[in-house]
Coordinates of C-alpha atoms in Angstrom, one line a residue:
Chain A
X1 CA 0.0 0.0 0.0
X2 CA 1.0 3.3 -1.0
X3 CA 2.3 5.2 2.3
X4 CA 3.0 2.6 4.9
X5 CA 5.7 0.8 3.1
X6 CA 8.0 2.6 5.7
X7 CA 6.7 0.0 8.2
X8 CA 7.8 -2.9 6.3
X9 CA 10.2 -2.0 4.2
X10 CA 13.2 -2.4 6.8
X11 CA 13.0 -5.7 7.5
X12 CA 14.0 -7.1 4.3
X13 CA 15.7 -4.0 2.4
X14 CA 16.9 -1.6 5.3
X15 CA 20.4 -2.5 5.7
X16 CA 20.8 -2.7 1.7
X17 CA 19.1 0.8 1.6
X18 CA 21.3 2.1 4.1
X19 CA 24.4 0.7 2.6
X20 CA 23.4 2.0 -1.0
X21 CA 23.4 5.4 0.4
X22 CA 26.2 5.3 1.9
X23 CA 27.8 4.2 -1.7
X24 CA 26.3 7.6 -3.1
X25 CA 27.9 9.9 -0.9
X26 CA 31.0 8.5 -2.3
X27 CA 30.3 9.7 -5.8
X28 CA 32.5 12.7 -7.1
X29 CA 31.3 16.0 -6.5
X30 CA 31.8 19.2 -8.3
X31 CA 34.9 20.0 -6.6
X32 CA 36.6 16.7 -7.4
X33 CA 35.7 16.9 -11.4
X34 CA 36.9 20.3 -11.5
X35 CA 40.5 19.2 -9.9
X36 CA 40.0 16.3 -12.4
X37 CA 39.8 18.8 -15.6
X38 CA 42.7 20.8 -14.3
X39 CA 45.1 17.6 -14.6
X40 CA 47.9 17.8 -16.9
X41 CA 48.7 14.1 -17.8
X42 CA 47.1 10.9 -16.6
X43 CA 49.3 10.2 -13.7
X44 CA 47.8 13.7 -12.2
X45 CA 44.3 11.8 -12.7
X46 CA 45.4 8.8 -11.4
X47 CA 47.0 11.0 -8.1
X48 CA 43.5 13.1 -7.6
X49 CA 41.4 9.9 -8.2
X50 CA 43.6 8.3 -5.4
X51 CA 42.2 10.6 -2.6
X52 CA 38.6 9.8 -3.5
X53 CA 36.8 6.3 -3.3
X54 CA 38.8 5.0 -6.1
X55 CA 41.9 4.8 -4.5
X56 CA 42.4 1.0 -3.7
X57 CA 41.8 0.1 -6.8
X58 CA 43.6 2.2 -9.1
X59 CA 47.5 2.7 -6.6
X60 CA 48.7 -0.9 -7.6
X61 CA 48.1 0.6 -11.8
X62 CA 52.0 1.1 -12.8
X63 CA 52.8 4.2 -14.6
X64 CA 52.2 4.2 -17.7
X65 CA 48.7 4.6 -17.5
X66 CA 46.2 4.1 -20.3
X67 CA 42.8 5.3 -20.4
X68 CA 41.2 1.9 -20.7
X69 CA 42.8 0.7 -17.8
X70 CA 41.6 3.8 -15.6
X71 CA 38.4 2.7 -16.8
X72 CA 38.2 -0.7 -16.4
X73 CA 39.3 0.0 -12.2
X74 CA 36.4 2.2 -11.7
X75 CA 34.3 -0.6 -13.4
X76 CA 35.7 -2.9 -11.4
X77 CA 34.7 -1.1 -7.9
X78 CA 31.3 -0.3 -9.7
X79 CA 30.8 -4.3 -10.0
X80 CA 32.4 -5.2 -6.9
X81 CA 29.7 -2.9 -4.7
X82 CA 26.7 -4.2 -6.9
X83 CA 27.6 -8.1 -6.0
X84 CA 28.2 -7.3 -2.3
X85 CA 24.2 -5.9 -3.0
X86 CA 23.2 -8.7 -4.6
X87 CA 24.7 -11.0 -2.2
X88 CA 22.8 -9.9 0.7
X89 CA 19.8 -9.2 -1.0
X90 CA 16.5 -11.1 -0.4
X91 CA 13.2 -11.3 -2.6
X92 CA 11.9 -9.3 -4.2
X93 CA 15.3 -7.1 -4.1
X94 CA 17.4 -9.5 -6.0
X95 CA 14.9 -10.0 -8.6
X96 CA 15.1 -5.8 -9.0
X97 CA 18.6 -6.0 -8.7
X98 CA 19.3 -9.3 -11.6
X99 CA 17.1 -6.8 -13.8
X100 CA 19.7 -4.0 -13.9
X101 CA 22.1 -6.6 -15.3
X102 CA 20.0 -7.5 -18.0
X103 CA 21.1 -4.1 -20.2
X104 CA 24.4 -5.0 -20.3
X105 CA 24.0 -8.9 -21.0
X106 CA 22.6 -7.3 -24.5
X107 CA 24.9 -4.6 -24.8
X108 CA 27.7 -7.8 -24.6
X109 CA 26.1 -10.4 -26.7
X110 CA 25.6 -7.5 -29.4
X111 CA 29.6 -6.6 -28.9
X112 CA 30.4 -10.1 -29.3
X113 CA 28.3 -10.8 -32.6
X114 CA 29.1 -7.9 -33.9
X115 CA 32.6 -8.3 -33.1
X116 CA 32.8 -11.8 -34.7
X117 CA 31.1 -10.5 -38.0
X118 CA 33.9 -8.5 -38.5
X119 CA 36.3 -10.9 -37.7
X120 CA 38.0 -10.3 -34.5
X121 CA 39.3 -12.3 -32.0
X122 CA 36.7 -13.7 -29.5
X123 CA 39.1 -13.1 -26.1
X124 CA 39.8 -9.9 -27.6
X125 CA 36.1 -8.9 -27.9
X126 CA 35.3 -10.9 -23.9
X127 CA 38.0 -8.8 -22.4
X128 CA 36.1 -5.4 -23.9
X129 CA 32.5 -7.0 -22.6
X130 CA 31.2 -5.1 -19.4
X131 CA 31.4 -7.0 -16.3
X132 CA 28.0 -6.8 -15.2
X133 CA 26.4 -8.8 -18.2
X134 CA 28.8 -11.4 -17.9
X135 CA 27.0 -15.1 -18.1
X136 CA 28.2 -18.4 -18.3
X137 CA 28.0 -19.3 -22.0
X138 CA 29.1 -16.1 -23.4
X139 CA 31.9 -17.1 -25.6
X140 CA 29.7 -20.3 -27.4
X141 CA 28.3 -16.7 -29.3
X142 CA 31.5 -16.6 -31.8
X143 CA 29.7 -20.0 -32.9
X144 CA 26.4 -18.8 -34.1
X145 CA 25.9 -18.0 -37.4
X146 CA 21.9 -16.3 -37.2
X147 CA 19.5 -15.9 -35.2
X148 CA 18.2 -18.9 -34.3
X149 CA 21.3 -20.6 -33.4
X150 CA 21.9 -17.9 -31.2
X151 CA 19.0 -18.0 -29.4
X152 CA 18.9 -21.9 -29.6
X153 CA 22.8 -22.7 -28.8
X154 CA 23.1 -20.1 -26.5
X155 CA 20.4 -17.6 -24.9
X156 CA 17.7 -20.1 -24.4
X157 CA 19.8 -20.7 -21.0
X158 CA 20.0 -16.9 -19.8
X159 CA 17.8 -14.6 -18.5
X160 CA 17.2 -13.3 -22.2
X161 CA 15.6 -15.8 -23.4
X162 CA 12.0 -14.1 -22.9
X163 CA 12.7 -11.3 -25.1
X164 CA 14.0 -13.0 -28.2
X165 CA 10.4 -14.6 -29.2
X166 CA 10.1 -11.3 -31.3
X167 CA 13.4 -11.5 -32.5
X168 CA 13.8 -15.3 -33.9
X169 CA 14.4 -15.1 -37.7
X170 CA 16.1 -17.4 -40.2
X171 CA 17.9 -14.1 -41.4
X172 CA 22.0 -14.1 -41.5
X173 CA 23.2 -11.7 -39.3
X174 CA 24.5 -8.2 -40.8
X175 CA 25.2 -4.9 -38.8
X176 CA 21.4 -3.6 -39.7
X177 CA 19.8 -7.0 -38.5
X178 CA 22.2 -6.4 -35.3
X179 CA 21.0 -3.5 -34.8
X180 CA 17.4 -4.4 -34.8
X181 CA 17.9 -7.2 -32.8
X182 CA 19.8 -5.0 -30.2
X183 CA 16.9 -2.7 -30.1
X184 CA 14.1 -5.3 -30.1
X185 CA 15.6 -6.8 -27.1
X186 CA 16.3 -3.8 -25.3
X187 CA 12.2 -3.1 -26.0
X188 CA 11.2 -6.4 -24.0
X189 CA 13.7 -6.1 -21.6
X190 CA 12.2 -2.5 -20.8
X191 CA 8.7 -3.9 -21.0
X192 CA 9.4 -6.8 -18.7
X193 CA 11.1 -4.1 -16.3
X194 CA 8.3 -1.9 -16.3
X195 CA 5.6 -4.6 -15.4
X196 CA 7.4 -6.2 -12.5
X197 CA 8.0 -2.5 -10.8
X198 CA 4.3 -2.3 -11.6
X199 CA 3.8 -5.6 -9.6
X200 CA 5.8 -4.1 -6.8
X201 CA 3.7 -1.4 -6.1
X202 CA 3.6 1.5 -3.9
X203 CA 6.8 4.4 -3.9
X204 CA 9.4 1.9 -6.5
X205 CA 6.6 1.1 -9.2
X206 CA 6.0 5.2 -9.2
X207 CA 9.5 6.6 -9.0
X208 CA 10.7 3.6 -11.8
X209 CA 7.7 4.4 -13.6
X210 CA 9.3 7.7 -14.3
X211 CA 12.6 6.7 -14.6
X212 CA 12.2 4.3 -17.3
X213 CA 9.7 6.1 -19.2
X214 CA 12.2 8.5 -19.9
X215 CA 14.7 5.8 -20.9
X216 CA 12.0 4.5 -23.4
X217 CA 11.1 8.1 -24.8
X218 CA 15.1 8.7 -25.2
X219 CA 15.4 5.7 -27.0
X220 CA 12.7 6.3 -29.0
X221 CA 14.3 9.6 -29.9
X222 CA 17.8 7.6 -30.7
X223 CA 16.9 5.4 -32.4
X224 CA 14.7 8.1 -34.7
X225 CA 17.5 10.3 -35.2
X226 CA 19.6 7.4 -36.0
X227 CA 17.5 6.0 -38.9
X228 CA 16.9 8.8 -40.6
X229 CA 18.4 8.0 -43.9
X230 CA 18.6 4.4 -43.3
X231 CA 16.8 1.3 -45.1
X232 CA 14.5 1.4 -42.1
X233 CA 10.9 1.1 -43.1
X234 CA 8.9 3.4 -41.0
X235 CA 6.9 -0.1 -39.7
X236 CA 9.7 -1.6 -38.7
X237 CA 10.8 1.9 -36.4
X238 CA 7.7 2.0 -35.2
X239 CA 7.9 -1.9 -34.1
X240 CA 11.4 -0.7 -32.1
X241 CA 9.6 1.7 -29.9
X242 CA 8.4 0.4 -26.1
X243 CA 4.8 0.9 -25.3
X244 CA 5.0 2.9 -22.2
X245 CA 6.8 6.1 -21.8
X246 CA 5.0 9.9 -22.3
X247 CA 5.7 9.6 -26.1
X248 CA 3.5 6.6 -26.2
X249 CA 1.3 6.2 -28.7
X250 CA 0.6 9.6 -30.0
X251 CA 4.9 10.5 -30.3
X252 CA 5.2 7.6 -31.5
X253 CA 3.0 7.8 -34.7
X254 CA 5.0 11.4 -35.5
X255 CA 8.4 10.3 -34.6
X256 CA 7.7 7.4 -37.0
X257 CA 7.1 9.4 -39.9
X258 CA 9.9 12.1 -39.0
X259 CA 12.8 12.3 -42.0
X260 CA 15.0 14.7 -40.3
X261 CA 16.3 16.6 -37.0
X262 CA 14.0 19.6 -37.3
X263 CA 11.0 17.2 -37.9
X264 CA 11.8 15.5 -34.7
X265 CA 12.3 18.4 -32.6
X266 CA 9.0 19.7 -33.9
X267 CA 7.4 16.2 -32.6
X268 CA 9.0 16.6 -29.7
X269 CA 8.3 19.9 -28.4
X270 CA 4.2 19.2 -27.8
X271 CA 5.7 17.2 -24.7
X272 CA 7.0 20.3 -21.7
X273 CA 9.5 17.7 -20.7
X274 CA 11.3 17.1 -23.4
X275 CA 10.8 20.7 -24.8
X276 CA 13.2 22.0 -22.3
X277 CA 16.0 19.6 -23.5
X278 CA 14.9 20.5 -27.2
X279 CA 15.1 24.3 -26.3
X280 CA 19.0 24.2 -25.5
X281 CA 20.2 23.0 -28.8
X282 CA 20.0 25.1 -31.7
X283 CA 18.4 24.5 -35.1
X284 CA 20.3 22.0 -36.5
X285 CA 22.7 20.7 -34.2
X286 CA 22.3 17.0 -32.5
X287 CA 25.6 16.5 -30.9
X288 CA 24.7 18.4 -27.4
X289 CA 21.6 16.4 -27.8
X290 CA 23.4 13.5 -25.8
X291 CA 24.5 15.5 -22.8
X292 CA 20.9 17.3 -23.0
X293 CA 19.4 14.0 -21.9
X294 CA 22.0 12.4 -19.8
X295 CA 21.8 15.9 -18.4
X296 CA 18.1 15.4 -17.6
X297 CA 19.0 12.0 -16.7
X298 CA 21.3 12.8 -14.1
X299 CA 18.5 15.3 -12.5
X300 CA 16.0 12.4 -12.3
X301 CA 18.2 10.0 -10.9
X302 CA 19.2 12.3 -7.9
X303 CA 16.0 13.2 -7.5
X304 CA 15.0 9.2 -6.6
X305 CA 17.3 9.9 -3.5
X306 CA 14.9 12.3 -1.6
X307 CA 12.1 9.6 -0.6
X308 CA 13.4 6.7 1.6
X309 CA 11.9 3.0 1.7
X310 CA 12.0 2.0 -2.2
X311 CA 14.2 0.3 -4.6
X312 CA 14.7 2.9 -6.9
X313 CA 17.5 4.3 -5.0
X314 CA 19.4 1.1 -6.2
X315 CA 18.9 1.6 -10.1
X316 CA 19.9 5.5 -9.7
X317 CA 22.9 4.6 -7.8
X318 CA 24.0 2.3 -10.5
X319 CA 23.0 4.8 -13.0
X320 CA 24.7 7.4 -11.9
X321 CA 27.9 5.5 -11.0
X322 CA 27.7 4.4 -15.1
X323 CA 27.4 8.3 -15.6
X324 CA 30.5 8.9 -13.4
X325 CA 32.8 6.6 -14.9
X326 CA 31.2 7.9 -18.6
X327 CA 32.4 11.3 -16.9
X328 CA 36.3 9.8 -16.4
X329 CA 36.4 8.0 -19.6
X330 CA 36.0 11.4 -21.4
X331 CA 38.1 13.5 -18.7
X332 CA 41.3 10.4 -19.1
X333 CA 40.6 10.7 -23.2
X334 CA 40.6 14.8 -23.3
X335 CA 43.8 15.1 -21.1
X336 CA 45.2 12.0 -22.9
X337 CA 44.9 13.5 -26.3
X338 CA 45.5 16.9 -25.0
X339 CA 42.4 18.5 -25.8
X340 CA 41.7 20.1 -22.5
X341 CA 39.6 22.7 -23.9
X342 CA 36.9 20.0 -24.6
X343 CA 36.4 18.5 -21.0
X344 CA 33.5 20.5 -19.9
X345 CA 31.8 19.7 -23.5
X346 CA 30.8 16.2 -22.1
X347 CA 31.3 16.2 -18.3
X348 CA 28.0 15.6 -16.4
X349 CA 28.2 16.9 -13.1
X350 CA 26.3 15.1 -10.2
X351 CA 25.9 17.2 -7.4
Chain B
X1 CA -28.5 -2.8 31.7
X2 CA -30.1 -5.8 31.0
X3 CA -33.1 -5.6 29.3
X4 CA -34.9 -8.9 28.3
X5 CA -35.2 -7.7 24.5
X6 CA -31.4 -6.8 24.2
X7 CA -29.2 -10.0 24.0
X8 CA -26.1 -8.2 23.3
X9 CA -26.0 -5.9 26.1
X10 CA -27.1 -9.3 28.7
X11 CA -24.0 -11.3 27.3
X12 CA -21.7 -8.4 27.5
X13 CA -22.9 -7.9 31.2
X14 CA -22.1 -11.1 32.0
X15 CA -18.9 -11.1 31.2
X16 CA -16.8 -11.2 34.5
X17 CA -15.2 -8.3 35.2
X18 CA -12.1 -9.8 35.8
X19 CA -11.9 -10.9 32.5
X20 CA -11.7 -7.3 30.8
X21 CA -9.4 -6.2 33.6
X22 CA -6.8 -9.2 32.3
X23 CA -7.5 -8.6 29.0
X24 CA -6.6 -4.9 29.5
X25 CA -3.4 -5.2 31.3
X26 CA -2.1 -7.7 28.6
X27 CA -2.7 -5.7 26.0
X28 CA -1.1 -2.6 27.7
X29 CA 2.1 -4.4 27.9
X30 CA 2.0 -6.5 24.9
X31 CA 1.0 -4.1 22.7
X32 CA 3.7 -1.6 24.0
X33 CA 6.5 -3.7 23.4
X34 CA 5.5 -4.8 20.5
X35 CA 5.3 -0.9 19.1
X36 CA 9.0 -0.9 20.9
X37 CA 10.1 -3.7 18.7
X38 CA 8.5 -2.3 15.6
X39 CA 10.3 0.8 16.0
X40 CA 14.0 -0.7 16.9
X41 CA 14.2 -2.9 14.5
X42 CA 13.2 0.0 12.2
X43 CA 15.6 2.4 12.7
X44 CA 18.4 -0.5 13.9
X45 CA 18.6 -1.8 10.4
X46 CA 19.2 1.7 8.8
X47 CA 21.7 2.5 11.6
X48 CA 23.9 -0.5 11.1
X49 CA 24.1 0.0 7.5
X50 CA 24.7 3.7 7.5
X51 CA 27.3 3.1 10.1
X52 CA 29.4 1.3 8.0
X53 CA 30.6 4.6 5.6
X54 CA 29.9 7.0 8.7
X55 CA 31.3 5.5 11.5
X56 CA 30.3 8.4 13.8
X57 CA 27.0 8.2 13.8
X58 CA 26.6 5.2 15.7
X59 CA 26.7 6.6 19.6
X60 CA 24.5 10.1 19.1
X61 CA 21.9 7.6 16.6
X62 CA 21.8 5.4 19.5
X63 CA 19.4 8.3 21.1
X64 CA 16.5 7.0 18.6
X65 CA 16.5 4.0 19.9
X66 CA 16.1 4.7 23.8
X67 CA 13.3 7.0 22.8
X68 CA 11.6 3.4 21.4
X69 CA 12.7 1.9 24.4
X70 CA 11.0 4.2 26.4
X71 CA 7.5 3.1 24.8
X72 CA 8.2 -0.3 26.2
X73 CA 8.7 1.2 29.8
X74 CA 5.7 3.0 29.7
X75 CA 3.5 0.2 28.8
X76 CA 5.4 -1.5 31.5
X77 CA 4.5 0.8 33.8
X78 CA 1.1 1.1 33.4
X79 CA 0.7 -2.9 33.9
X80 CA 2.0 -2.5 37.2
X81 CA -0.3 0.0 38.0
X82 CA -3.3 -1.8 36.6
X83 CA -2.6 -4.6 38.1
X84 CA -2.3 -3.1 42.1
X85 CA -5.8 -1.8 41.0
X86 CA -7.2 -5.1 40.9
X87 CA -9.2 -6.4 44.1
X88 CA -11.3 -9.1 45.1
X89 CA -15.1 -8.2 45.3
X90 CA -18.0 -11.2 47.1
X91 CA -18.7 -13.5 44.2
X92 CA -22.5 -11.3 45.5
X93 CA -21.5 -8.0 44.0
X94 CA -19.1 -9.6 41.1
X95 CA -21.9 -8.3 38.7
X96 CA -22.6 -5.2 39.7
X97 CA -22.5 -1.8 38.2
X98 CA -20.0 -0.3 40.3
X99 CA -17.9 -3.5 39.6
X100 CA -18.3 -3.5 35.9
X101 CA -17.0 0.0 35.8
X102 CA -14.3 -0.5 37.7
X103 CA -13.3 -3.8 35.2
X104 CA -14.1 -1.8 32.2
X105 CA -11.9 1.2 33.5
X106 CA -9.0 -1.0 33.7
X107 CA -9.7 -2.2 30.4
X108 CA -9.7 1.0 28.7
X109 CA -7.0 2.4 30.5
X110 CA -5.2 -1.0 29.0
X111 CA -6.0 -0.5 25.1
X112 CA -5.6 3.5 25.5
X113 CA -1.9 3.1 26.8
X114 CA -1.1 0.2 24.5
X115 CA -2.3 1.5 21.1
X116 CA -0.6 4.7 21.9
X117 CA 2.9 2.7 22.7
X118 CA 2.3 1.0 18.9
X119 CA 1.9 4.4 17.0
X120 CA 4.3 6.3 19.3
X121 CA 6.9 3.2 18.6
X122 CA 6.3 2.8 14.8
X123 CA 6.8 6.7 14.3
X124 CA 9.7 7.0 16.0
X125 CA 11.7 4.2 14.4
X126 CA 11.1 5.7 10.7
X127 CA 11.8 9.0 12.1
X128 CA 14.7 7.3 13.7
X129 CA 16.1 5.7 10.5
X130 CA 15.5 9.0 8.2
X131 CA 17.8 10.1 10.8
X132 CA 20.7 8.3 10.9
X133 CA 20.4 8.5 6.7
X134 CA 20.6 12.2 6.7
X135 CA 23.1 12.0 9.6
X136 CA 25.6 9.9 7.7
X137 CA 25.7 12.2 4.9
X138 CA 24.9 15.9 6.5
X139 CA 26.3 15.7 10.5
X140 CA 24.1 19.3 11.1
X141 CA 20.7 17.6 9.7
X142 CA 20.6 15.4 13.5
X143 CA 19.5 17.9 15.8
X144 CA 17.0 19.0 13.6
X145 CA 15.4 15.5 13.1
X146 CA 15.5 14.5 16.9
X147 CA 13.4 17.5 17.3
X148 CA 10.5 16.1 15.5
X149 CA 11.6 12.5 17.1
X150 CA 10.6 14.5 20.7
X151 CA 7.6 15.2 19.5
X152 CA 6.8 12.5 18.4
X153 CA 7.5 10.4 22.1
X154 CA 5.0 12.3 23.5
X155 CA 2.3 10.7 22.0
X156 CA 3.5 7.6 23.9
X157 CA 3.4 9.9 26.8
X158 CA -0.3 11.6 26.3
X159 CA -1.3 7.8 26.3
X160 CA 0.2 7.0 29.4
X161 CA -1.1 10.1 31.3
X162 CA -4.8 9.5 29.7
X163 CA -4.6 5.7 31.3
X164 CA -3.5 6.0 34.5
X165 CA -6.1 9.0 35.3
X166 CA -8.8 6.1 33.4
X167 CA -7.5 3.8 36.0
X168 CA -7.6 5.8 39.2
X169 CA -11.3 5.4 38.8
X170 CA -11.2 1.4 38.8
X171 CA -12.8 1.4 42.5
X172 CA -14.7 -2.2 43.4
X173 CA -17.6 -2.3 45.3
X174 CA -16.5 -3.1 48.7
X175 CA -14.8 -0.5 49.3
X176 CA -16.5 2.0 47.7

């Protein structure tokens, strides 16, 4: 019931809800980014990152640092705090918490077709694979040669195996069925999300509600903007689009028929949410349209923080930590290549 | 009264005194510390995991839970008291009116101070636990938030006060 989850809610999930906070107040600050973009070379990164949460993990690294490596740390302490989660948690919290994963299982059996397409080396393409959607059978993906073996030699075994019934085709696999496949799982993975909040009820189905409606309506925007000018039939966009989310089902039917940027941003702007993000970029321009919306992202997820006794304090904290170590990857590249005068075009600041 | 038309008012009637009086003082106590219980366990789970980045928290948060503790006392208390009220009457007068009152007095006074313990517990254990959140990551939010903790003990203590004067009426017969 709405309002007296509070007298629950702490004997299953109010150490975990304690401990997640305490994880957030660990994120980088304002003050830490801005020593961050002042560093000169990446041992200066590595020194600042030392004094902040990061520090056991990145003062065995020896000098010379690469940017990958400064990355794959932070991920590292990102995955480690998420399994001590999951360890502890009980029903339904480690359901909520297996769902998270579930992104980046597709994000890494998409690198890892992908990759093999193109030829590459399958322990080349498991060492770039996130940690998070790591599974048993990954590497039996190299094997599959469409659809159907995929789902059948491999997936049928995972958690994904839900979302592929829209998916299964006889097709070969190319970078545009890839693609589509990517999204079309990503659709029934959000779907499947946004029912079992809905089963949960009370302050998490509401604030995740929210939350991943706006990750729908992004994608929806995404995946507009990046099939205009494609061999994508307007049908088959319109089949890559989630059904919940503000945009659905009247945005939908204009984004679907939208040809270019100015199209979309006139679709976009009947929506006051998403005509504030629209109103920053000018005519034309779709590069700042990223930050825009991790921008809004970032507000969202911080906002989750203010109410106490829900589990939507443990998707933002993951969010934002991704957001964070998105933040480092572009601070290590822009000091790296020496472009310093670029930092603060992608840096995301938190609090 | 008993009336020969109502059947509900003869059973309740005939209900022995001594029965509500029991009832009453079990559920003053039980009830308490079972609002006590609620509200430590509450605000103990948040503690120990916020304690863990925020290491000084632990002895000022421990405040929240003596307020909880203090529910269980009072319920404690009043059980006591209830239960010195209790007298023998002659099995002659057992059914009286005077007697009924005084059963029925000690059975109010019962329920009164043990639904107020369970409200007055719950609500200060998630008060409690908001606390120690907001204390592990802002030290100056935790004199602010124990002020709306004190008020909200003293529900637990209008309870008390409003069942003890409800039992200082539970006189029996003989020696009234």
């Amino acid at each position: 019931m709405y309002g007296f989850e509070a007298m629950t809610f702490n004997i299953h999930g109010g150490y975990l809800e304690a401990i997640v906070r305490g994880y957030r107040s660990g994120l980088l600050t304002a003050a830490d980014y801005n020593n961050l973009c002042q560093c000169e070379t990446l041992d200066d990164i590595k020194m600042h990152l030392s004094a902040t949460e990061y520090g056991p993990y990145l003062q065995n690294e020896p000098s010379p640092l690469h940017t990958t490596t400064i990355v794959e740390k932070c991920t590292l302490k990102l995955v480690d705090e998420y399994k001590h989660m999951l360890t502890q948690a009980t029903e339904p919290l480690s359901s909520f918490l297996e769902y998270i994963r579930y992104g980046h299982m597709i994000d890494n059996v998409v690198l890892i077709v992908t990759g093999t397409l193109h030829e590459r080396d399958v322990q080349e393409l498991l060492e770039k694979c996130h940690p998070l959607g790591m599974f048993d059978s990954i590497a039996t993906l190299a094997v599959a040669q469409n659809m159907r073996e995929l789902y059948r030699l491999v997936l049928v075994d995972t958690p994904l195996a839900p979302y592929f019934s829209e998916c299964i085709t006889s097709e070969d696999l190319d970078d545009m069925n890839i693609e589509i496949m990517r999204n079309t799982l990503y659709k029934a993975y959000l779907e499947d999300f946004y029912r079992f909040c809905q089963k949960l009820g009370g302050a998490t189905s509401e604030i995740m509600s929210d939350l991943l409606a706006f990750e729908a309506d992004r994608r929806a925007v995404n995946i507009t903007i990046n099939s205009i000018g494609t061999e994508l039939t307007r049908d088959d966009r319109r089949k890559l689009y989630s059904n919940f989310g503000l945009l659905y089902p009247y945005g939908h039917e204009e984004l679907a028929v939208c040809e270019d940027i100015d199209q979309v941003r006139g679709a976009m702007e009947k929506y006051p949410p998403y005509q504030s993000i629209f109103s920053k970029l000018s005519y034309g321009e779709s590069q700042m349209l990223d930050k825009a919306f991790y921008e809004e992202e970032v507000k969202r997820l911080c906002l989750a923080f203010e109410q106490q006794f829900h589990y939507a304090v443990f998707f933002a904290y993951m969010r934002l930590r991704e957001q964070e170590i998105r933040n480092l990857m572009w601070i290590s590249e822009c000091v790296a290549q020496n472009q310093k005068a670029r930092v603060h075009d992608s840096v995301v600041f938190i609090f | 009264m008993v009336t020969s038309s109502s059947s509900w008012a003869r059973a309740l009637v005939q209900i022995s005194p001594y029965t509500f009086s029991a009832i009453g003082i079990a559920i003053s106590i039980g009830v308490s510390v079972l609002g006590a219980a609620w509200g430590i366990y509450i605000t103990g789970s948040s503690l120990i995991g916020a304690a863990i980045k925020a290491p000084r928290i632990t002895s000022k948060n421990l405040i929240s839970v003596i307020f909880c503790e203090a529910v269980a006392i009072y319920g404690v208390i009043v059980a006591i008291i209830l239960q010195t009220k209790l007298e023998s009457v002659p099995t002659s007068k057992m059914y009286d009116p005077e007697s009924l009152r005084a059963g029925y007095a000690i059975f109010a006074s019962g329920i009164i101070v043990g639904f107020a313990n369970l409200v007055c517990g719950l609500c200060v254990g998630i008060i409690g636990s908001s606390c120690a959140l907001s204390d592990a990551q802002n030290s100056s939010l935790f004199v602010k938030i124990l002020v709306i903790e004190i008020f909200g003990s003293a529900l637990g203590l209008f309870g008390v006060i409003v069942g003890i004067i409800m039992s200082a009426q539970a006189t029996w017969p003989n020696r009234a």
